[in-house]
Amino acid sequence: MSRKRWFTIAAMLLTATLYRNRLRAYLKEASANVRAFDFPSAGTYNALVAAVLEGFYARVAVEVAAAHPHGKLLEVESGPGRLAVRLAREAPGMTVTGVDISDAMIERAARRAARAGLSERVQFEVGDVAALPLSAGEFDGVVSTLSLHHWSERASGLAEIYRVLKTGGEARIYDLAHWLWRPAQDGNRLSQLAAASPFGEGEVEVVRWPDSVPAFVMLRVRRQPLPQEATGCATC
Ligand SMILES: C[S@@+](CC[C@H](N)C(=O)[O-])C[C@H]1O[C@@H](n2cnc3c(N)ncnc32)[C@H](O)[C@@H]1O
């Protein structure tokens, strides 16, 4: 082997030794990010969804704004905040709170809301869907996109969403139809999840986007009034 090649190998080994702690920390962070959002960094995730999913967020924003034109809305796992900002633009009477476990995502989302001049109505907070840092009965509606498959504790996540919803409030949880050719089976799994949660039941819709591809499924659950609330009888 030539001296030049030996020198290159030695330089690479020396660099790897000197920077091994930094490299290890980077790999650890990247693998945690891949588990949480399928990408090594919030920046790459944001760039990808900007390129391919803006049309989907636009559609979800129209649907959710029609359901909650004036309410307080929670976006669970708000990521880089693209949907939250769209929602606030679509519904000027709505306030949006985004919760996400990633500091990097929350910072990015808050910057997006500030750039859009929407910081007063769109706020973000770091938190885990399985233990939301929010009070009970605070929200008229909840939305979540492309996140359910990351919830390590799905039952706790749904129970938390139930807790923070007002009576009569509705949550719409959109996720990838994991098996694009079997969206009905994925729907069954979502129905079972809803049935086992405090919601007791839920409706599942296949979302065709763009146009005819069954790319997503949407689980819609509603916090029903308790029997005594429905009859207006406080002592029943
Ligand atoms: C695939 S991204 C979806 C982000 C956004 N909803 C969207 O449609 O672009 C999943 C997001 O869930 C967040 N996340 C993962 N596990 C979480 C948890 N337990 N609680 C809160 N957020 C979580 C990640 O940080 C990431 O931002």
PDB file of C-alpha atoms and ligand atoms in Angstrom:
ATOM      1  CA  MET A   1       0.000   0.000   0.000  1.00  0.00           C
ATOM      2  CA  SER A   2       1.263   3.493  -0.811  1.00  0.00           C
ATOM      3  CA  ARG A   3       2.393   5.846   1.973  1.00  0.00           C
ATOM      4  CA  LYS A   4      -0.371   8.254   0.991  1.00  0.00           C
ATOM      5  CA  ARG A   5      -3.046   5.596   1.609  1.00  0.00           C
ATOM      6  CA  TRP A   6      -1.486   4.626   4.977  1.00  0.00           C
ATOM      7  CA  PHE A   7      -1.498   8.271   5.956  1.00  0.00           C
ATOM      8  CA  THR A   8      -5.198   8.657   5.006  1.00  0.00           C
ATOM      9  CA  ILE A   9      -6.188   5.574   7.033  1.00  0.00           C
ATOM     10  CA  ALA A  10      -4.183   6.753  10.042  1.00  0.00           C
ATOM     11  CA  ALA A  11      -5.765  10.223   9.833  1.00  0.00           C
ATOM     12  CA  MET A  12      -9.267   8.700   9.709  1.00  0.00           C
ATOM     13  CA  LEU A  13      -8.573   6.461  12.711  1.00  0.00           C
ATOM     14  CA  LEU A  14      -7.142   9.375  14.680  1.00  0.00           C
ATOM     15  CA  THR A  15     -10.169  11.567  13.869  1.00  0.00           C
ATOM     16  CA  ALA A  16     -12.614   8.773  14.834  1.00  0.00           C
ATOM     17  CA  THR A  17     -10.737   8.279  18.138  1.00  0.00           C
ATOM     18  CA  LEU A  18     -10.640  11.984  18.956  1.00  0.00           C
ATOM     19  CA  TYR A  19     -14.288  12.551  18.112  1.00  0.00           C
ATOM     20  CA  ARG A  20     -15.708   9.205  19.262  1.00  0.00           C
ATOM     21  CA  ASN A  21     -17.785  10.694  22.078  1.00  0.00           C
ATOM     22  CA  ARG A  22     -19.296  13.286  19.794  1.00  0.00           C
ATOM     23  CA  LEU A  23     -19.958  10.650  17.138  1.00  0.00           C
ATOM     24  CA  ARG A  24     -21.571   8.337  19.695  1.00  0.00           C
ATOM     25  CA  ALA A  25     -23.805  11.170  20.965  1.00  0.00           C
ATOM     26  CA  TYR A  26     -24.809  12.070  17.409  1.00  0.00           C
ATOM     27  CA  LEU A  27     -25.698   8.444  16.565  1.00  0.00           C
ATOM     28  CA  LYS A  28     -27.678   8.108  19.807  1.00  0.00           C
ATOM     29  CA  GLU A  29     -29.679  11.257  19.065  1.00  0.00           C
ATOM     30  CA  ALA A  30     -30.220  10.248  15.433  1.00  0.00           C
ATOM     31  CA  SER A  31     -31.512   6.789  16.386  1.00  0.00           C
ATOM     32  CA  ALA A  32     -33.914   8.304  18.981  1.00  0.00           C
ATOM     33  CA  ASN A  33     -35.165  10.684  16.276  1.00  0.00           C
ATOM     34  CA  VAL A  34     -35.658   7.839  13.810  1.00  0.00           C
ATOM     35  CA  ARG A  35     -37.781   6.032  16.419  1.00  0.00           C
ATOM     36  CA  ALA A  36     -39.834   9.161  17.117  1.00  0.00           C
ATOM     37  CA  PHE A  37     -40.333  10.502  13.619  1.00  0.00           C
ATOM     38  CA  ASP A  38     -38.633   8.175  11.109  1.00  0.00           C
ATOM     39  CA  PHE A  39     -35.875  10.678  10.261  1.00  0.00           C
ATOM     40  CA  PRO A  40     -32.471  11.468  11.759  1.00  0.00           C
ATOM     41  CA  SER A  41     -33.339  15.119  12.386  1.00  0.00           C
ATOM     42  CA  ALA A  42     -36.306  17.461  12.687  1.00  0.00           C
ATOM     43  CA  GLY A  43     -34.879  19.440   9.737  1.00  0.00           C
ATOM     44  CA  THR A  44     -34.881  16.503   7.308  1.00  0.00           C
ATOM     45  CA  TYR A  45     -38.375  15.488   8.423  1.00  0.00           C
ATOM     46  CA  ASN A  46     -39.632  19.036   7.892  1.00  0.00           C
ATOM     47  CA  ALA A  47     -38.079  19.211   4.409  1.00  0.00           C
ATOM     48  CA  LEU A  48     -39.680  15.924   3.370  1.00  0.00           C
ATOM     49  CA  VAL A  49     -43.191  16.743   4.562  1.00  0.00           C
ATOM     50  CA  ALA A  50     -42.910  20.215   2.989  1.00  0.00           C
ATOM     51  CA  ALA A  51     -42.200  18.543  -0.330  1.00  0.00           C
ATOM     52  CA  VAL A  52     -44.867  15.836  -0.280  1.00  0.00           C
ATOM     53  CA  LEU A  53     -47.566  16.430   2.328  1.00  0.00           C
ATOM     54  CA  GLU A  54     -48.653  20.087   2.194  1.00  0.00           C
ATOM     55  CA  GLY A  55     -51.748  19.104   0.182  1.00  0.00           C
ATOM     56  CA  PHE A  56     -52.702  16.556   2.836  1.00  0.00           C
ATOM     57  CA  TYR A  57     -52.324  19.113   5.665  1.00  0.00           C
ATOM     58  CA  ALA A  58     -54.407  21.595   3.656  1.00  0.00           C
ATOM     59  CA  ARG A  59     -57.191  19.023   3.424  1.00  0.00           C
ATOM     60  CA  VAL A  60     -57.024  18.134   7.129  1.00  0.00           C
ATOM     61  CA  ALA A  61     -56.984  21.829   8.083  1.00  0.00           C
ATOM     62  CA  VAL A  62     -60.193  22.476   6.109  1.00  0.00           C
ATOM     63  CA  GLU A  63     -61.943  19.478   7.722  1.00  0.00           C
ATOM     64  CA  VAL A  64     -60.852  20.319  11.275  1.00  0.00           C
ATOM     65  CA  ALA A  65     -61.523  24.066  10.929  1.00  0.00           C
ATOM     66  CA  ALA A  66     -65.056  23.287   9.747  1.00  0.00           C
ATOM     67  CA  ALA A  67     -65.598  21.129  12.851  1.00  0.00           C
ATOM     68  CA  HIS A  68     -64.106  23.655  15.337  1.00  0.00           C
ATOM     69  CA  PRO A  69     -64.232  27.148  13.798  1.00  0.00           C
ATOM     70  CA  HIS A  70     -64.010  28.964  17.157  1.00  0.00           C
ATOM     71  CA  GLY A  71     -62.750  26.435  19.633  1.00  0.00           C
ATOM     72  CA  LYS A  72     -59.607  25.556  21.519  1.00  0.00           C
ATOM     73  CA  LEU A  73     -57.832  22.872  19.574  1.00  0.00           C
ATOM     74  CA  LEU A  74     -55.023  20.556  20.663  1.00  0.00           C
ATOM     75  CA  GLU A  75     -52.662  19.085  18.103  1.00  0.00           C
ATOM     76  CA  VAL A  76     -51.018  15.981  19.534  1.00  0.00           C
ATOM     77  CA  GLU A  77     -47.500  15.342  18.185  1.00  0.00           C
ATOM     78  CA  SER A  78     -47.441  18.582  16.271  1.00  0.00           C
ATOM     79  CA  GLY A  79     -43.981  18.003  14.760  1.00  0.00           C
ATOM     80  CA  PRO A  80     -42.670  21.035  12.847  1.00  0.00           C
ATOM     81  CA  GLY A  81     -46.017  22.850  13.208  1.00  0.00           C
ATOM     82  CA  ARG A  82     -47.105  22.901   9.568  1.00  0.00           C
ATOM     83  CA  LEU A  83     -50.670  21.775  10.318  1.00  0.00           C
ATOM     84  CA  ALA A  84     -51.061  24.000  13.397  1.00  0.00           C
ATOM     85  CA  VAL A  85     -50.225  27.129  11.391  1.00  0.00           C
ATOM     86  CA  ARG A  86     -52.518  26.085   8.547  1.00  0.00           C
ATOM     87  CA  LEU A  87     -55.347  25.485  11.013  1.00  0.00           C
ATOM     88  CA  ALA A  88     -54.981  28.926  12.574  1.00  0.00           C
ATOM     89  CA  ARG A  89     -55.026  30.548   9.124  1.00  0.00           C
ATOM     90  CA  GLU A  90     -58.063  28.524   8.099  1.00  0.00           C
ATOM     91  CA  ALA A  91     -60.021  29.347  11.282  1.00  0.00           C
ATOM     92  CA  PRO A  92     -59.276  32.853  12.593  1.00  0.00           C
ATOM     93  CA  GLY A  93     -61.425  32.159  15.692  1.00  0.00           C
ATOM     94  CA  MET A  94     -59.447  29.102  16.729  1.00  0.00           C
ATOM     95  CA  THR A  95     -56.563  28.823  19.186  1.00  0.00           C
ATOM     96  CA  VAL A  96     -54.162  25.923  18.724  1.00  0.00           C
ATOM     97  CA  THR A  97     -51.893  24.226  21.257  1.00  0.00           C
ATOM     98  CA  GLY A  98     -49.325  21.809  19.851  1.00  0.00           C
ATOM     99  CA  VAL A  99     -47.656  19.183  22.032  1.00  0.00           C
ATOM    100  CA  ASP A 100     -44.645  17.155  20.936  1.00  0.00           C
ATOM    101  CA  ILE A 101     -41.998  15.170  22.763  1.00  0.00           C
ATOM    102  CA  SER A 102     -39.116  16.596  20.728  1.00  0.00           C
ATOM    103  CA  ASP A 103     -37.509  19.910  21.772  1.00  0.00           C
ATOM    104  CA  ALA A 104     -36.186  20.352  18.229  1.00  0.00           C
ATOM    105  CA  MET A 105     -39.667  19.962  16.739  1.00  0.00           C
ATOM    106  CA  ILE A 106     -41.202  22.346  19.274  1.00  0.00           C
ATOM    107  CA  GLU A 107     -38.559  25.025  18.568  1.00  0.00           C
ATOM    108  CA  ARG A 108     -39.096  24.670  14.840  1.00  0.00           C
ATOM    109  CA  ALA A 109     -42.883  24.840  15.215  1.00  0.00           C
ATOM    110  CA  ALA A 110     -42.730  27.924  17.456  1.00  0.00           C
ATOM    111  CA  ARG A 111     -40.481  29.687  14.921  1.00  0.00           C
ATOM    112  CA  ARG A 112     -42.968  28.842  12.145  1.00  0.00           C
ATOM    113  CA  ALA A 113     -45.891  30.318  14.141  1.00  0.00           C
ATOM    114  CA  ALA A 114     -43.848  33.450  14.935  1.00  0.00           C
ATOM    115  CA  ARG A 115     -42.900  33.953  11.270  1.00  0.00           C
ATOM    116  CA  ALA A 116     -46.585  33.660  10.370  1.00  0.00           C
ATOM    117  CA  GLY A 117     -47.460  36.290  13.012  1.00  0.00           C
ATOM    118  CA  LEU A 118     -49.646  33.728  14.812  1.00  0.00           C
ATOM    119  CA  SER A 119     -47.797  33.281  18.125  1.00  0.00           C
ATOM    120  CA  GLU A 120     -50.739  34.597  20.120  1.00  0.00           C
ATOM    121  CA  ARG A 121     -53.102  31.944  18.836  1.00  0.00           C
ATOM    122  CA  VAL A 122     -50.683  29.086  18.136  1.00  0.00           C
ATOM    123  CA  GLN A 123     -48.513  27.825  20.980  1.00  0.00           C
ATOM    124  CA  PHE A 124     -46.402  24.770  21.517  1.00  0.00           C
ATOM    125  CA  GLU A 125     -45.319  22.781  24.513  1.00  0.00           C
ATOM    126  CA  VAL A 126     -42.989  19.840  25.031  1.00  0.00           C
ATOM    127  CA  GLY A 127     -44.871  16.810  26.325  1.00  0.00           C
ATOM    128  CA  ASP A 128     -45.630  13.120  25.984  1.00  0.00           C
ATOM    129  CA  VAL A 129     -48.965  11.972  24.562  1.00  0.00           C
ATOM    130  CA  ALA A 130     -49.092   9.354  27.311  1.00  0.00           C
ATOM    131  CA  ALA A 131     -48.994  12.080  30.019  1.00  0.00           C
ATOM    132  CA  LEU A 132     -50.162  15.355  28.462  1.00  0.00           C
ATOM    133  CA  PRO A 133     -49.058  18.440  30.427  1.00  0.00           C
ATOM    134  CA  LEU A 134     -52.595  19.877  30.159  1.00  0.00           C
ATOM    135  CA  SER A 135     -55.683  20.253  32.338  1.00  0.00           C
ATOM    136  CA  ALA A 136     -58.743  18.020  32.073  1.00  0.00           C
ATOM    137  CA  GLY A 137     -61.618  19.183  29.873  1.00  0.00           C
ATOM    138  CA  GLU A 138     -59.605  22.012  28.289  1.00  0.00           C
ATOM    139  CA  PHE A 139     -60.162  21.411  24.568  1.00  0.00           C
ATOM    140  CA  ASP A 140     -63.058  21.443  22.107  1.00  0.00           C
ATOM    141  CA  GLY A 141     -61.166  19.286  19.660  1.00  0.00           C
ATOM    142  CA  VAL A 142     -57.999  17.275  19.140  1.00  0.00           C
ATOM    143  CA  VAL A 143     -56.186  16.432  15.940  1.00  0.00           C
ATOM    144  CA  SER A 144     -53.148  14.302  15.224  1.00  0.00           C
ATOM    145  CA  THR A 145     -51.480  13.362  11.950  1.00  0.00           C
ATOM    146  CA  LEU A 146     -49.009  10.604  11.090  1.00  0.00           C
ATOM    147  CA  SER A 147     -48.195   9.960  14.726  1.00  0.00           C
ATOM    148  CA  LEU A 148     -50.280   7.136  16.148  1.00  0.00           C
ATOM    149  CA  HIS A 149     -47.803   4.563  14.838  1.00  0.00           C
ATOM    150  CA  HIS A 150     -45.141   6.188  17.062  1.00  0.00           C
ATOM    151  CA  TRP A 151     -47.163   5.993  20.289  1.00  0.00           C
ATOM    152  CA  SER A 152     -45.491   3.411  22.451  1.00  0.00           C
ATOM    153  CA  GLU A 153     -48.528   3.385  24.770  1.00  0.00           C
ATOM    154  CA  ARG A 154     -51.551   3.716  22.507  1.00  0.00           C
ATOM    155  CA  ALA A 155     -54.095   3.062  25.254  1.00  0.00           C
ATOM    156  CA  SER A 156     -52.591   5.775  27.501  1.00  0.00           C
ATOM    157  CA  GLY A 157     -52.480   8.194  24.570  1.00  0.00           C
ATOM    158  CA  LEU A 158     -56.191   7.777  23.822  1.00  0.00           C
ATOM    159  CA  ALA A 159     -57.061   7.965  27.533  1.00  0.00           C
ATOM    160  CA  GLU A 160     -55.122  11.245  27.782  1.00  0.00           C
ATOM    161  CA  ILE A 161     -56.904  12.682  24.749  1.00  0.00           C
ATOM    162  CA  TYR A 162     -60.236  11.715  26.366  1.00  0.00           C
ATOM    163  CA  ARG A 163     -59.194  13.439  29.604  1.00  0.00           C
ATOM    164  CA  VAL A 164     -58.288  16.777  28.011  1.00  0.00           C
ATOM    165  CA  LEU A 165     -61.397  16.944  25.788  1.00  0.00           C
ATOM    166  CA  LYS A 166     -64.531  18.781  26.900  1.00  0.00           C
ATOM    167  CA  THR A 167     -67.708  16.726  27.012  1.00  0.00           C
ATOM    168  CA  GLY A 168     -68.969  16.492  23.423  1.00  0.00           C
ATOM    169  CA  GLY A 169     -65.473  17.240  22.075  1.00  0.00           C
ATOM    170  CA  GLU A 170     -64.120  15.284  19.157  1.00  0.00           C
ATOM    171  CA  ALA A 171     -60.680  13.926  18.238  1.00  0.00           C
ATOM    172  CA  ARG A 172     -59.569  13.111  14.709  1.00  0.00           C
ATOM    173  CA  ILE A 173     -56.495  10.937  14.459  1.00  0.00           C
ATOM    174  CA  TYR A 174     -55.087  10.537  10.968  1.00  0.00           C
ATOM    175  CA  ASP A 175     -52.348   8.046  10.289  1.00  0.00           C
ATOM    176  CA  LEU A 176     -50.779   6.172   7.429  1.00  0.00           C
ATOM    177  CA  ALA A 177     -52.757   3.182   6.234  1.00  0.00           C
ATOM    178  CA  HIS A 178     -49.788   0.943   6.955  1.00  0.00           C
ATOM    179  CA  TRP A 179     -50.913  -1.681   4.529  1.00  0.00           C
ATOM    180  CA  LEU A 180     -52.074   0.379   1.608  1.00  0.00           C
ATOM    181  CA  TRP A 181     -53.759  -2.640   0.069  1.00  0.00           C
ATOM    182  CA  ARG A 182     -55.528  -3.587   3.299  1.00  0.00           C
ATOM    183  CA  PRO A 183     -56.923  -0.341   4.750  1.00  0.00           C
ATOM    184  CA  ALA A 184     -60.019  -2.173   6.038  1.00  0.00           C
ATOM    185  CA  GLN A 185     -57.924  -4.366   8.357  1.00  0.00           C
ATOM    186  CA  ASP A 186     -56.102  -1.329   9.694  1.00  0.00           C
ATOM    187  CA  GLY A 187     -59.531   0.181  10.291  1.00  0.00           C
ATOM    188  CA  ASN A 188     -60.475  -2.840  12.389  1.00  0.00           C
ATOM    189  CA  ARG A 189     -57.408  -2.377  14.557  1.00  0.00           C
ATOM    190  CA  LEU A 190     -58.304   1.269  15.103  1.00  0.00           C
ATOM    191  CA  SER A 191     -61.927   0.371  15.975  1.00  0.00           C
ATOM    192  CA  GLN A 192     -60.659  -2.118  18.554  1.00  0.00           C
ATOM    193  CA  LEU A 193     -58.339   0.511  20.015  1.00  0.00           C
ATOM    194  CA  ALA A 194     -61.234   2.979  20.338  1.00  0.00           C
ATOM    195  CA  ALA A 195     -63.546   0.325  21.827  1.00  0.00           C
ATOM    196  CA  ALA A 196     -60.988  -0.485  24.533  1.00  0.00           C
ATOM    197  CA  SER A 197     -60.469   3.213  25.385  1.00  0.00           C
ATOM    198  CA  PRO A 198     -62.632   5.521  27.551  1.00  0.00           C
ATOM    199  CA  PHE A 199     -64.292   6.691  24.306  1.00  0.00           C
ATOM    200  CA  GLY A 200     -65.896   3.247  24.029  1.00  0.00           C
ATOM    201  CA  GLU A 201     -66.268   3.431  20.250  1.00  0.00           C
ATOM    202  CA  GLY A 202     -64.996   5.281  17.208  1.00  0.00           C
ATOM    203  CA  GLU A 203     -65.541   5.657  13.493  1.00  0.00           C
ATOM    204  CA  VAL A 204     -62.818   4.837  11.013  1.00  0.00           C
ATOM    205  CA  GLU A 205     -62.615   6.371   7.554  1.00  0.00           C
ATOM    206  CA  VAL A 206     -60.210   5.570   4.764  1.00  0.00           C
ATOM    207  CA  VAL A 207     -58.736   8.819   3.452  1.00  0.00           C
ATOM    208  CA  ARG A 208     -57.937   8.744  -0.239  1.00  0.00           C
ATOM    209  CA  TRP A 209     -55.097  11.105  -1.006  1.00  0.00           C
ATOM    210  CA  PRO A 210     -54.155  12.220  -3.539  1.00  0.00           C
ATOM    211  CA  ASP A 211     -57.507  11.482  -5.220  1.00  0.00           C
ATOM    212  CA  SER A 212     -57.838   7.721  -5.252  1.00  0.00           C
ATOM    213  CA  VAL A 213     -54.982   6.236  -3.215  1.00  0.00           C
ATOM    214  CA  PRO A 214     -56.133   4.848   0.180  1.00  0.00           C
ATOM    215  CA  ALA A 215     -53.069   6.377   1.814  1.00  0.00           C
ATOM    216  CA  PHE A 216     -54.415   7.284   5.281  1.00  0.00           C
ATOM    217  CA  VAL A 217     -56.973   6.202   7.810  1.00  0.00           C
ATOM    218  CA  MET A 218     -58.781   8.533  10.182  1.00  0.00           C
ATOM    219  CA  LEU A 219     -60.112   7.492  13.574  1.00  0.00           C
ATOM    220  CA  ARG A 220     -62.831   9.828  14.887  1.00  0.00           C
ATOM    221  CA  VAL A 221     -63.778   9.551  18.553  1.00  0.00           C
ATOM    222  CA  ARG A 222     -66.133  11.726  20.603  1.00  0.00           C
ATOM    223  CA  ARG A 223     -66.262  12.253  24.360  1.00  0.00           C
ATOM    224  CA  GLN A 224     -69.900  11.429  25.032  1.00  0.00           C
ATOM    225  CA  PRO A 225     -71.781  13.123  27.872  1.00  0.00           C
ATOM    226  CA  LEU A 226     -72.159  10.953  30.977  1.00  0.00           C
ATOM    227  CA  PRO A 227     -75.762   9.638  31.398  1.00  0.00           C
ATOM    228  CA  GLN A 228     -76.548  12.209  34.118  1.00  0.00           C
ATOM    229  CA  GLU A 229     -75.133  15.031  31.923  1.00  0.00           C
ATOM    230  CA  ALA A 230     -77.274  13.863  28.986  1.00  0.00           C
ATOM    231  CA  THR A 231     -80.475  13.894  31.073  1.00  0.00           C
ATOM    232  CA  GLY A 232     -79.528  17.060  32.972  1.00  0.00           C
ATOM    233  CA  CYS A 233     -79.974  15.162  36.264  1.00  0.00           C
ATOM    234  CA  ALA A 234     -77.050  15.993  38.563  1.00  0.00           C
ATOM    235  CA  THR A 235     -78.153  13.651  41.352  1.00  0.00           C
ATOM    236  CA  CYS A 236     -78.979  10.552  39.256  1.00  0.00           C
TER     237      CYS A 236
HETATM  238  C1  LIG B   1     -44.009  11.404  11.996  1.00  0.00           C
HETATM  239  S1  LIG B   1     -43.920  12.809  13.035  1.00  0.00           S
HETATM  240  C2  LIG B   1     -45.499  13.604  12.707  1.00  0.00           C
HETATM  241  C3  LIG B   1     -45.445  15.077  13.033  1.00  0.00           C
HETATM  242  C4  LIG B   1     -46.649  15.876  12.571  1.00  0.00           C
HETATM  243  N1  LIG B   1     -47.867  15.429  13.224  1.00  0.00           N
HETATM  244  C5  LIG B   1     -46.787  15.823  11.080  1.00  0.00           C
HETATM  245  O1  LIG B   1     -47.822  15.383  10.552  1.00  0.00           O
HETATM  246  O2  LIG B   1     -45.826  16.228  10.410  1.00  0.00           O
HETATM  247  C6  LIG B   1     -44.174  12.116  14.652  1.00  0.00           C
HETATM  248  C7  LIG B   1     -44.047  13.166  15.754  1.00  0.00           C
HETATM  249  O3  LIG B   1     -44.436  12.566  16.978  1.00  0.00           O
HETATM  250  C8  LIG B   1     -43.553  13.026  17.990  1.00  0.00           C
HETATM  251  N2  LIG B   1     -43.623  12.037  19.067  1.00  0.00           N
HETATM  252  C9  LIG B   1     -43.163  10.755  19.054  1.00  0.00           C
HETATM  253  N3  LIG B   1     -43.457  10.133  20.206  1.00  0.00           N
HETATM  254  C10 LIG B   1     -44.157  11.030  20.967  1.00  0.00           C
HETATM  255  C11 LIG B   1     -44.764  10.983  22.251  1.00  0.00           C
HETATM  256  N4  LIG B   1     -44.723   9.888  23.010  1.00  0.00           N
HETATM  257  N5  LIG B   1     -45.412  12.080  22.711  1.00  0.00           N
HETATM  258  C12 LIG B   1     -45.447  13.224  21.973  1.00  0.00           C
HETATM  259  N6  LIG B   1     -44.887  13.332  20.743  1.00  0.00           N
HETATM  260  C13 LIG B   1     -44.255  12.243  20.240  1.00  0.00           C
HETATM  261  C14 LIG B   1     -42.220  13.155  17.296  1.00  0.00           C
HETATM  262  O4  LIG B   1     -41.347  14.011  17.987  1.00  0.00           O
HETATM  263  C15 LIG B   1     -42.649  13.696  15.939  1.00  0.00           C
HETATM  264  O5  LIG B   1     -42.678  15.099  15.906  1.00  0.00           O
END
